[in-house]
Amino acid sequence: MTNKTRSQDNPSTENRRHSSSIVDGVSRAASRAMLRPVGFSEDDFSKPVVGIASTWSMVTPCNMHINKLADFAGEGADMAGGKSVIFNTITISDGISMGTEGMKYSLVSREVIADSIETVIACQGYDGLVTIGGCDKNMPGCLMAMARLNRPSVFVYGGTILPGVHDGKNIDIVSVFEAVGAYSSNRIDAKELHEIESKAIPGPGSCGGMYTANSMASAIEALGMSLPNSSAQAAISDEKADDCRRAGEAVVQLIKKQITPKDIMTKAAFENAITVSIALGGSTNVVLHLLAMAHSIGVKLTLKDFSRIGKKVPVVADLRPSGAYMMSDLIEIGGIQPLMKRLLKAGLLHGDCLTVTGKTLAENLKNVKDYPKGQKIIYSLDKPIKKDSHLVMLEGSLAPEGAVAKISGKEGLRFSGKARVFDSGEKALKGILDGKVKKGEVIVIRYEGPKGGPGMQEMLSHTGAIMGQGLGNDVALITDGRFSGGTHGFVVGHISPEACVGGPIALVKNGDTITIDAESHTLNMDVSETELEARRQAWRKPKPKYTRGVLAKFAHTVSSASEGAITDKDLEL
């Protein structure tokens, strides 16, 4: 061979269906010239290129270690015969921005992340993709990008945090939010609040209960898009480093077999994800994100699917926020794989679903051992914590298009009370902390939906304050916004249609009787239709809060929460 390179000879493109158009042939000499200084050797031009999407940043402890995990994933892809290229996308922190105007950017970041990963992979012609997510919005954002691209892909969970300790008890970020409420009602002093604040977050990793990050990691593993056990490993551990290397190796194998997300992210696989999320007592955000992920892959998923599956799947995990244990405790007894095997044996999972291992779910679970005898975290399916789902889909005069309640059963199954109405999350938090909310009331927080917020901010500060004040069993909270996975109590979110578009929640007045019934799956207000019609006629759509920038774009394009608050529904030029 003289001056010809292998890239100019146009080697086999079987495993390079996308990168070959970027680097093969004389006409692509400029592309190869650009790639040499970023680490491509001559041999690399004939290898499948694997994009490693890292969500690393020093914005939040959830993601502060992911740069190292991305390196491990790149090593795995390179060792398996691929050429890895690491790139970054953004992340934000719900825990830091909670209760402020900044929280409105949280759900918006899911779309930005999905768009940015799609943009890099499609633009650069990468043949496969590994994404590493460590916080709740970048995880579904990663999966939405994988679905849109439909190239061989593996998701890696960045891993859970280890617990903090205060007075001999494990604590986490939710403990801090609840301590704020306790301080505001004089149940603890400033010194103890500071001690809890200082001890709650001991290092890297995602929030430690079955909050949204751990809920989404578990749902994605059940979906088949991450390797077995990826959801149940500490952020800083040998197991997580190995998980990343194996993910890099796995994506190269998927490229060779041309197994893509559409082969894995089927309707049955989404049903598996819903089932596991319910069994674990997962976050309400799982509903919003799975709906969005299903849309991205072209699977029809609705709130009715959650209701249908929820009737037959029990809650069996005694995990925070409603339970006693943390994700680190679940890791010690084997993670979610033994639970999945139990669910499969009971006929509650589809075992024939393909996964990123190249094997079916049933094949992955074949040699999984059950939990050790005497463990108290996972209950048996025949003696569950709750016989059906804690994620209750509601409809009624207040939510004609649906709403999502998180009701563990500990709060009771029915709540009726007089409305205490707030037209923003900020006003509601001030009202709660100032003691304006009384026992027996239903707190209504509106104009915080996908369009109205915009951005559908979470209400963890609010529910944390309620719990900290000792009102958890005495008030309910409903909103067209949403809740953190750390929320517990009698709460209903995602109310659709939202207030901003004239949904019934916009018509509620202080003193109206509101009834939440988890047994009949209804959310109603006791106001006559004649009175409601008069209020409709008097209602005026509020002016947009933002007319420029990312929040304005989101508000203009976003769909209802009942559809996953997606921004690419039926887009036409």
Coordinates of C-alpha atoms in Angstrom, one line a residue:
M1 CA 0.0 0.0 0.0
T2 CA 1.4 3.4 -0.9
N3 CA -0.2 6.6 0.3
K4 CA -3.7 5.2 0.5
T5 CA -5.2 4.8 3.9
R6 CA -7.7 2.2 5.0
S7 CA -10.3 5.0 5.3
Q8 CA -9.7 5.9 1.7
D9 CA -10.0 2.2 0.7
N10 CA -13.6 2.3 2.1
P11 CA -13.4 -0.7 4.5
S12 CA -16.5 -2.6 5.4
T13 CA -19.3 -0.4 6.6
E14 CA -21.4 -3.1 8.2
N15 CA -20.6 -1.9 11.7
R16 CA -20.1 1.7 10.6
R17 CA -23.5 2.5 9.1
H18 CA -23.2 6.2 10.2
S19 CA -19.5 7.0 10.8
S20 CA -18.5 5.7 7.3
S21 CA -20.3 8.7 5.7
I22 CA -18.1 11.0 7.9
V23 CA -14.6 9.4 7.5
D24 CA -14.5 7.2 4.3
G25 CA -13.0 8.3 1.0
V26 CA -10.9 11.0 -0.4
S27 CA -13.7 13.6 -0.1
R28 CA -13.7 13.1 3.7
A29 CA -10.0 14.0 4.2
A30 CA -10.8 17.2 6.0
S31 CA -13.0 15.3 8.5
R32 CA -10.2 12.9 9.2
A33 CA -7.8 15.8 9.6
M34 CA -10.1 17.3 12.2
L35 CA -10.4 14.0 14.1
R36 CA -6.7 13.1 14.3
P37 CA -5.8 15.8 17.0
V38 CA -8.8 14.7 19.2
G39 CA -7.4 11.1 19.4
F40 CA -8.1 9.2 16.2
S41 CA -5.4 7.0 14.9
E42 CA -5.3 5.5 11.4
D43 CA -6.8 2.3 12.6
D44 CA -9.7 4.1 14.3
F45 CA -11.1 5.3 11.0
S46 CA -12.2 1.7 10.3
K47 CA -13.8 1.1 13.7
P48 CA -17.4 1.8 14.8
V49 CA -17.6 5.1 16.6
V50 CA -19.3 5.1 20.0
G51 CA -20.5 8.4 21.4
I52 CA -20.2 8.6 25.2
A53 CA -22.7 11.2 26.4
S54 CA -21.5 12.4 29.8
T55 CA -23.8 14.5 32.1
W56 CA -20.8 15.5 34.3
S57 CA -20.7 18.9 35.9
M58 CA -19.9 20.4 39.3
V59 CA -23.4 21.8 39.4
T60 CA -24.7 19.0 41.7
P61 CA -23.3 16.0 43.7
C62 CA -25.5 13.8 41.6
N63 CA -23.2 14.3 38.6
M64 CA -19.9 15.4 40.0
H65 CA -18.2 12.0 39.4
I66 CA -19.6 11.2 36.0
N67 CA -16.5 12.4 34.1
K68 CA -14.6 9.4 35.5
L69 CA -17.5 7.0 34.7
A70 CA -17.5 8.3 31.1
D71 CA -13.7 7.4 30.9
F72 CA -14.5 3.9 32.1
A73 CA -17.3 3.5 29.5
G74 CA -14.9 4.8 26.8
E75 CA -12.3 2.2 27.9
G76 CA -14.9 -0.6 27.6
A77 CA -15.9 0.5 24.1
D78 CA -12.3 0.8 22.9
M79 CA -11.4 -2.6 24.4
A80 CA -14.3 -4.2 22.5
G81 CA -13.1 -2.8 19.1
G82 CA -14.9 0.5 18.9
K83 CA -13.6 4.1 19.0
S84 CA -15.1 6.1 21.8
V85 CA -15.6 9.8 21.8
I86 CA -16.7 11.5 25.0
F87 CA -18.9 14.6 24.9
N88 CA -20.9 16.5 27.4
T89 CA -24.4 17.8 27.9
I90 CA -25.9 20.0 30.7
T91 CA -27.5 19.1 34.0
I92 CA -29.3 21.2 36.6
S93 CA -30.1 20.5 40.2
D94 CA -33.6 20.2 41.5
G95 CA -32.5 20.1 45.0
I96 CA -30.6 23.4 44.8
S97 CA -33.2 25.3 42.8
M98 CA -36.3 23.9 44.6
G99 CA -38.7 26.5 45.7
T100 CA -37.2 29.3 43.5
E101 CA -37.9 30.6 40.1
G102 CA -35.0 28.6 38.8
M103 CA -36.9 25.4 39.4
K104 CA -39.0 26.2 36.3
Y105 CA -36.0 25.2 34.2
S106 CA -35.9 21.7 35.6
L107 CA -38.3 19.9 33.3
V108 CA -37.2 22.1 30.5
S109 CA -33.7 20.7 30.9
R110 CA -35.0 17.2 30.0
E111 CA -35.8 18.5 26.5
V112 CA -32.5 20.5 26.2
I113 CA -30.5 17.3 27.2
A114 CA -32.4 15.1 24.7
D115 CA -32.0 17.7 21.9
S116 CA -28.3 18.2 22.6
I117 CA -27.5 14.4 22.6
E118 CA -29.5 13.9 19.4
T119 CA -27.7 16.8 17.8
V120 CA -24.2 15.6 18.6
I121 CA -24.8 12.0 17.7
A122 CA -26.6 12.7 14.4
C123 CA -24.3 15.5 13.4
Q124 CA -21.1 13.6 14.0
G125 CA -22.2 10.3 12.6
Y126 CA -21.6 8.1 15.6
D127 CA -22.7 4.4 15.2
G128 CA -23.6 3.8 18.8
L129 CA -24.3 5.6 22.1
V130 CA -23.6 5.2 25.8
T131 CA -25.3 7.8 28.0
I132 CA -24.5 8.2 31.7
G133 CA -27.1 10.1 33.8
G134 CA -27.0 10.9 37.5
C135 CA -30.0 13.1 38.2
D136 CA -33.7 12.7 37.4
K137 CA -34.1 14.9 34.3
N138 CA -30.9 14.0 32.5
M139 CA -31.9 10.3 32.7
P140 CA -35.2 10.5 30.7
G141 CA -33.5 13.1 28.5
C142 CA -30.8 10.5 27.7
L143 CA -33.4 7.8 26.9
M144 CA -35.5 10.2 24.7
A145 CA -32.4 11.0 22.6
M146 CA -31.6 7.2 22.3
A147 CA -35.2 6.6 21.1
R148 CA -35.2 9.4 18.6
L149 CA -31.8 8.3 17.1
N150 CA -32.6 4.6 17.2
R151 CA -28.9 3.6 17.1
P152 CA -27.4 0.8 19.3
S153 CA -27.4 2.3 22.8
V154 CA -26.9 1.5 26.5
F155 CA -27.8 3.7 29.4
V156 CA -25.7 3.8 32.6
Y157 CA -27.0 5.1 35.9
G158 CA -24.4 7.3 37.7
G159 CA -25.3 5.6 41.0
T160 CA -26.9 6.5 44.3
I161 CA -25.3 8.5 47.1
L162 CA -24.4 7.0 50.5
P163 CA -26.5 8.2 53.4
G164 CA -25.6 11.0 55.8
V165 CA -25.9 10.3 59.5
H166 CA -27.4 12.5 62.2
D167 CA -28.1 11.4 65.8
G168 CA -27.4 7.8 64.7
K169 CA -30.0 7.9 61.9
N170 CA -29.5 7.9 58.2
I171 CA -30.5 11.2 56.5
D172 CA -30.6 12.6 53.0
I173 CA -31.7 15.8 51.2
V174 CA -35.4 15.2 52.0
S175 CA -34.4 15.3 55.7
V176 CA -33.1 18.8 55.1
F177 CA -36.4 20.0 53.4
E178 CA -38.4 18.5 56.3
A179 CA -36.0 20.1 58.8
V180 CA -36.8 23.5 57.3
G181 CA -40.5 22.9 58.1
A182 CA -39.7 21.7 61.6
Y183 CA -37.6 24.8 62.3
S184 CA -40.4 27.1 61.0
S185 CA -42.8 25.5 63.5
N186 CA -40.2 25.6 66.3
R187 CA -39.9 21.8 66.5
I188 CA -36.1 22.1 66.1
D189 CA -33.7 24.9 66.7
A190 CA -31.2 26.6 64.3
K191 CA -28.3 24.6 65.6
E192 CA -30.0 21.3 64.7
L193 CA -31.1 22.5 61.4
H194 CA -27.5 23.5 60.6
E195 CA -26.3 20.0 61.7
I196 CA -28.7 18.3 59.5
E197 CA -27.9 20.6 56.5
S198 CA -24.1 19.9 57.0
K199 CA -24.4 16.1 57.3
A200 CA -27.1 15.2 54.7
I201 CA -24.9 15.0 51.6
P202 CA -21.6 13.2 52.3
G203 CA -20.4 12.9 48.7
P204 CA -21.2 12.1 45.0
G205 CA -24.3 10.3 43.8
S206 CA -28.1 10.8 43.3
C207 CA -30.5 11.3 46.2
G208 CA -30.6 8.2 48.4
G209 CA -34.3 7.2 48.6
M210 CA -36.6 5.8 46.0
Y211 CA -36.9 9.3 44.7
T212 CA -37.0 10.2 41.0
A213 CA -33.4 9.3 40.2
N214 CA -33.4 5.9 41.7
S215 CA -37.0 5.3 40.4
M216 CA -36.0 6.2 36.9
A217 CA -32.8 4.1 37.1
S218 CA -34.9 1.1 38.2
A219 CA -37.5 1.7 35.5
I220 CA -34.8 2.0 32.8
E221 CA -33.2 -1.3 33.9
A222 CA -36.7 -3.0 33.8
L223 CA -37.2 -1.4 30.4
G224 CA -34.1 -3.3 29.2
M225 CA -32.0 -0.3 28.3
S226 CA -29.3 -0.7 31.0
L227 CA -27.3 -3.6 32.1
P228 CA -28.6 -5.8 35.0
N229 CA -27.9 -4.1 38.4
S230 CA -27.0 -0.7 36.9
S231 CA -29.7 0.8 39.0
A232 CA -28.4 -0.7 42.3
Q233 CA -24.8 0.4 42.7
A234 CA -23.3 3.1 44.7
A235 CA -21.9 6.1 42.7
I236 CA -18.4 5.6 44.1
S237 CA -17.8 1.8 43.9
D238 CA -15.9 -0.8 41.9
E239 CA -19.2 -2.2 40.8
K240 CA -20.2 1.1 39.1
A241 CA -16.8 1.4 37.4
D242 CA -17.3 -2.1 36.1
D243 CA -20.8 -1.3 35.0
C244 CA -19.5 1.5 32.8
R245 CA -16.8 -0.6 31.2
R246 CA -19.3 -3.4 30.5
A247 CA -21.7 -0.8 29.0
G248 CA -19.0 0.3 26.6
E249 CA -18.4 -3.3 25.6
A250 CA -22.1 -4.0 25.3
V251 CA -22.8 -1.2 22.9
V252 CA -20.1 -2.5 20.5
Q253 CA -21.8 -5.9 20.5
L254 CA -25.2 -4.2 19.9
I255 CA -23.7 -2.4 16.9
K256 CA -22.4 -5.8 15.5
K257 CA -25.9 -7.4 16.0
Q258 CA -27.7 -4.2 15.0
I259 CA -29.9 -4.3 18.0
T260 CA -31.5 -0.8 18.4
P261 CA -33.8 0.8 20.9
K262 CA -36.8 0.0 18.8
D263 CA -36.1 -3.6 19.4
I264 CA -36.0 -3.1 23.1
M265 CA -38.3 -0.2 24.0
T266 CA -41.5 -2.0 23.1
K267 CA -45.0 -1.6 24.7
A268 CA -44.4 -4.7 26.7
A269 CA -41.0 -3.4 27.9
F270 CA -42.7 -0.1 29.1
E271 CA -45.3 -2.3 30.9
N272 CA -42.3 -4.0 32.7
A273 CA -40.9 -0.6 33.6
I274 CA -44.3 0.5 35.1
T275 CA -44.6 -2.7 37.0
V276 CA -41.2 -2.4 38.7
S277 CA -41.8 1.3 39.4
I278 CA -45.0 0.4 41.2
A279 CA -43.5 -2.5 43.1
L280 CA -40.7 -0.2 44.4
G281 CA -43.1 2.6 45.4
G282 CA -41.5 4.9 42.8
S283 CA -41.8 8.6 42.1
T284 CA -44.8 10.3 40.3
N285 CA -42.2 11.7 37.8
V286 CA -41.9 8.2 36.4
V287 CA -45.3 8.6 34.9
L288 CA -44.4 11.9 33.2
H289 CA -41.0 10.6 31.9
L290 CA -42.2 7.2 30.7
L291 CA -44.9 8.9 28.7
A292 CA -42.3 11.1 27.1
M293 CA -39.9 8.3 26.4
A294 CA -42.7 6.2 24.8
H295 CA -43.6 9.1 22.6
S296 CA -40.0 9.4 21.4
I297 CA -39.8 5.7 20.4
G298 CA -43.3 5.7 18.9
V299 CA -45.1 3.6 21.5
K300 CA -48.6 4.5 22.5
L301 CA -48.6 4.8 26.3
T302 CA -51.3 6.6 28.3
L303 CA -52.4 7.2 31.9
K304 CA -54.9 4.3 31.4
D305 CA -52.0 1.9 31.1
F306 CA -50.7 2.9 34.5
S307 CA -54.2 2.4 35.9
R308 CA -54.6 -1.0 34.3
I309 CA -51.2 -2.3 35.5
G310 CA -51.6 -0.6 38.9
K311 CA -54.7 -2.7 39.7
K312 CA -52.7 -6.0 39.7
V313 CA -49.2 -4.9 40.9
P314 CA -48.6 -4.4 44.7
V315 CA -46.2 -2.1 46.4
V316 CA -43.6 -4.3 48.2
A317 CA -40.6 -2.0 48.9
D318 CA -40.3 -0.3 52.2
L319 CA -38.2 2.5 50.8
R320 CA -38.1 6.3 51.4
P321 CA -39.9 8.6 51.2
S322 CA -42.9 6.7 52.4
G323 CA -40.9 3.8 53.9
A324 CA -37.9 3.3 56.2
Y325 CA -35.0 2.3 54.0
M326 CA -32.6 3.9 51.5
M327 CA -31.3 2.7 48.1
S328 CA -28.0 1.8 49.7
D329 CA -29.9 -0.7 51.9
L330 CA -31.5 -2.2 48.9
I331 CA -28.1 -2.6 47.2
E332 CA -26.8 -4.6 50.2
I333 CA -29.5 -7.2 49.7
G334 CA -29.2 -7.5 45.9
G335 CA -30.9 -4.6 44.3
I336 CA -33.9 -4.9 42.1
Q337 CA -33.0 -8.1 40.1
P338 CA -34.4 -10.5 42.8
L339 CA -37.6 -8.5 42.9
M340 CA -37.8 -8.6 39.1
K341 CA -37.4 -12.4 39.2
R342 CA -40.3 -12.6 41.8
L343 CA -42.5 -10.5 39.5
L344 CA -41.6 -12.6 36.5
K345 CA -42.4 -15.8 38.4
A346 CA -45.8 -14.3 39.4
G347 CA -46.6 -13.5 35.8
L348 CA -46.3 -9.8 36.2
L349 CA -43.4 -9.2 33.8
H350 CA -43.0 -9.9 30.1
G351 CA -40.0 -12.2 30.1
D352 CA -39.6 -12.3 26.4
C353 CA -38.5 -8.7 26.1
L354 CA -35.1 -8.1 24.5
T355 CA -32.5 -6.2 26.6
V356 CA -29.2 -4.5 25.9
T357 CA -27.4 -7.7 26.9
G358 CA -28.7 -9.1 23.7
K359 CA -30.7 -11.6 25.8
T360 CA -34.2 -11.5 27.0
L361 CA -35.3 -10.3 30.4
A362 CA -36.1 -13.9 31.4
E363 CA -32.6 -15.1 30.3
N364 CA -31.0 -12.3 32.3
L365 CA -32.9 -13.3 35.4
K366 CA -32.4 -17.1 35.1
N367 CA -29.5 -17.4 37.6
V368 CA -30.5 -14.5 39.9
K369 CA -30.7 -15.5 43.6
D370 CA -33.5 -14.4 45.8
Y371 CA -33.1 -12.0 48.7
P372 CA -31.4 -13.2 51.8
K373 CA -33.7 -14.6 54.5
G374 CA -34.7 -12.2 57.2
Q375 CA -34.3 -9.0 55.1
K376 CA -37.1 -6.5 55.9
I377 CA -36.9 -4.2 52.8
I378 CA -38.8 -6.1 50.2
Y379 CA -42.1 -7.7 51.3
S380 CA -43.5 -10.8 49.7
L381 CA -46.0 -10.3 46.8
D382 CA -48.7 -12.1 48.8
K383 CA -48.2 -9.9 51.8
P384 CA -47.4 -6.5 50.3
I385 CA -47.3 -3.0 51.8
K386 CA -50.1 -2.1 49.5
K387 CA -52.1 -4.5 47.4
D388 CA -52.2 -2.2 44.4
S389 CA -50.4 0.8 43.0
H390 CA -49.5 3.9 45.1
L391 CA -49.5 5.8 41.7
V392 CA -53.2 6.5 41.3
M393 CA -54.5 8.0 38.1
L394 CA -57.5 10.3 38.9
E395 CA -60.2 11.9 36.8
G396 CA -63.1 14.1 37.7
S397 CA -64.5 17.6 37.6
L398 CA -61.1 19.0 38.6
A399 CA -59.1 16.8 36.2
P400 CA -61.0 15.9 33.0
E401 CA -57.8 14.8 31.3
G402 CA -56.3 13.1 34.4
A403 CA -54.0 13.7 37.3
V404 CA -51.4 11.6 39.2
A405 CA -51.7 11.0 42.9
K406 CA -49.1 9.4 45.1
I407 CA -50.9 7.6 47.9
S408 CA -49.1 5.0 49.9
G409 CA -52.2 4.2 52.0
K410 CA -50.6 5.4 55.1
E411 CA -52.3 8.8 54.6
G412 CA -55.7 7.1 54.1
L413 CA -57.4 6.6 50.7
R414 CA -59.8 9.6 50.8
F415 CA -59.5 13.3 51.7
S416 CA -62.1 16.0 51.6
G417 CA -61.5 19.6 52.7
K418 CA -61.8 23.3 52.0
A419 CA -59.6 24.7 49.3
R420 CA -56.7 27.1 50.2
V421 CA -55.7 28.5 46.8
F422 CA -52.3 29.9 45.8
D423 CA -51.6 31.2 42.2
S424 CA -47.9 30.2 42.3
G425 CA -45.5 27.9 44.0
E426 CA -43.6 30.8 45.7
K427 CA -46.8 32.2 47.2
A428 CA -47.8 28.8 48.4
L429 CA -44.4 28.1 50.1
K430 CA -44.6 31.5 51.9
G431 CA -48.1 30.8 53.0
I432 CA -47.2 27.3 54.4
L433 CA -44.1 28.6 56.2
D434 CA -46.1 31.6 57.6
G435 CA -48.7 29.2 59.1
K436 CA -51.6 30.2 56.8
V437 CA -52.5 26.6 56.0
K438 CA -54.8 24.9 58.6
K439 CA -55.6 21.3 59.4
G440 CA -58.3 19.8 57.1
E441 CA -57.5 22.1 54.2
V442 CA -56.7 21.1 50.6
I443 CA -53.8 23.3 49.4
V444 CA -54.3 24.3 45.7
I445 CA -51.2 25.4 43.8
R446 CA -52.0 26.4 40.3
Y447 CA -50.5 28.2 37.2
E448 CA -47.5 25.9 37.7
G449 CA -48.3 23.5 34.8
P450 CA -46.1 22.9 31.7
K451 CA -47.3 26.1 30.0
G452 CA -48.3 28.1 33.0
G453 CA -45.2 27.8 35.2
P454 CA -43.8 27.4 32.7
G455 CA -41.9 24.3 33.4
M456 CA -44.0 22.4 35.9
Q457 CA -41.8 23.0 38.9
E458 CA -41.7 20.5 41.7
M459 CA -43.2 21.0 45.2
L460 CA -40.7 19.3 47.5
S461 CA -40.1 22.5 49.5
H462 CA -43.9 22.7 50.1
T463 CA -44.4 19.1 51.0
G464 CA -41.2 19.0 53.1
A465 CA -42.4 22.1 55.0
I466 CA -45.8 20.4 55.5
M467 CA -44.2 17.3 56.9
G468 CA -41.8 19.2 59.0
Q469 CA -44.7 21.2 60.6
G470 CA -46.4 17.9 61.5
L471 CA -49.3 18.5 59.1
G472 CA -48.6 15.5 56.8
N473 CA -51.7 13.6 57.9
D474 CA -53.9 16.6 58.2
V475 CA -53.8 18.4 54.8
A476 CA -53.7 17.5 51.2
L477 CA -52.0 19.3 48.3
I478 CA -53.1 19.4 44.6
T479 CA -51.4 21.1 41.7
D480 CA -51.0 21.3 38.0
G481 CA -47.3 21.3 38.7
R482 CA -45.5 18.1 39.9
F483 CA -43.7 16.6 42.8
S484 CA -40.2 15.5 43.6
G485 CA -39.7 11.8 44.1
G486 CA -38.9 12.8 47.7
T487 CA -42.5 13.9 48.3
H488 CA -44.8 12.0 50.5
G489 CA -48.2 12.8 52.0
F490 CA -51.7 13.1 50.4
V491 CA -50.6 14.8 47.2
V492 CA -52.0 15.1 43.6
G493 CA -50.1 16.6 40.7
H494 CA -50.1 16.8 36.9
I495 CA -53.7 18.0 36.9
S496 CA -54.8 18.4 33.3
P497 CA -55.9 20.6 31.7
E498 CA -53.7 23.0 33.6
A499 CA -54.9 26.4 34.9
C500 CA -53.0 28.4 32.2
V501 CA -55.3 27.0 29.5
G502 CA -58.5 27.4 31.5
G503 CA -58.6 24.0 33.1
P504 CA -61.1 23.6 36.0
I505 CA -58.3 24.1 38.6
A506 CA -58.2 27.7 37.4
L507 CA -61.8 28.1 38.6
V508 CA -61.3 26.9 42.2
K509 CA -61.9 29.5 45.0
N510 CA -61.0 29.5 48.6
G511 CA -63.5 27.5 50.6
D512 CA -64.6 25.2 47.8
T513 CA -64.9 21.6 49.0
I514 CA -62.4 19.3 47.2
T515 CA -62.5 15.6 47.4
I516 CA -59.7 13.2 46.5
D517 CA -60.8 9.5 46.4
A518 CA -58.1 7.0 45.6
E519 CA -60.6 4.1 45.6
S520 CA -62.9 5.5 43.0
H521 CA -59.9 7.3 41.3
T522 CA -61.7 10.6 41.3
L523 CA -60.8 14.3 42.0
N524 CA -63.8 16.5 42.3
M525 CA -64.9 19.9 43.6
D526 CA -68.3 20.5 45.0
V527 CA -69.3 23.4 42.9
S528 CA -72.4 23.4 40.7
E529 CA -72.1 23.5 36.9
T530 CA -74.0 26.8 36.8
E531 CA -71.5 28.4 39.2
L532 CA -68.6 26.9 37.3
E533 CA -69.9 28.2 34.0
A534 CA -70.1 31.7 35.5
R535 CA -66.5 31.4 36.7
R536 CA -65.4 30.3 33.2
Q537 CA -67.0 33.3 31.7
A538 CA -65.2 35.6 34.1
W539 CA -61.8 33.9 33.8
R540 CA -59.1 35.5 31.7
K541 CA -56.0 33.8 30.4
P542 CA -52.9 35.3 32.1
K543 CA -50.2 37.0 30.1
P544 CA -47.2 34.8 29.4
K545 CA -44.5 35.1 32.1
Y546 CA -41.7 34.7 29.6
T547 CA -41.7 35.9 25.9
R548 CA -38.1 35.2 25.1
G549 CA -35.6 32.4 25.8
V550 CA -35.9 28.7 26.6
L551 CA -38.8 29.0 29.0
A552 CA -40.8 30.9 26.3
K553 CA -40.0 28.2 23.7
F554 CA -40.9 25.5 26.1
A555 CA -44.3 27.1 27.0
H556 CA -45.1 27.6 23.3
T557 CA -44.4 24.0 22.2
V558 CA -45.1 21.8 25.3
S559 CA -48.0 19.4 25.5
S560 CA -50.2 18.5 28.5
A561 CA -48.7 16.7 31.4
S562 CA -51.2 13.9 30.7
E563 CA -49.1 13.3 27.5
G564 CA -45.7 13.6 29.2
A565 CA -45.1 17.3 28.7
I566 CA -43.4 16.7 25.4
T567 CA -42.2 19.4 23.0
D568 CA -42.2 17.6 19.7
K569 CA -45.8 16.5 19.4
D570 CA -47.2 16.8 15.8
L571 CA -44.7 19.4 14.8
E572 CA -45.3 20.7 11.3
L573 CA -43.6 23.4 9.2

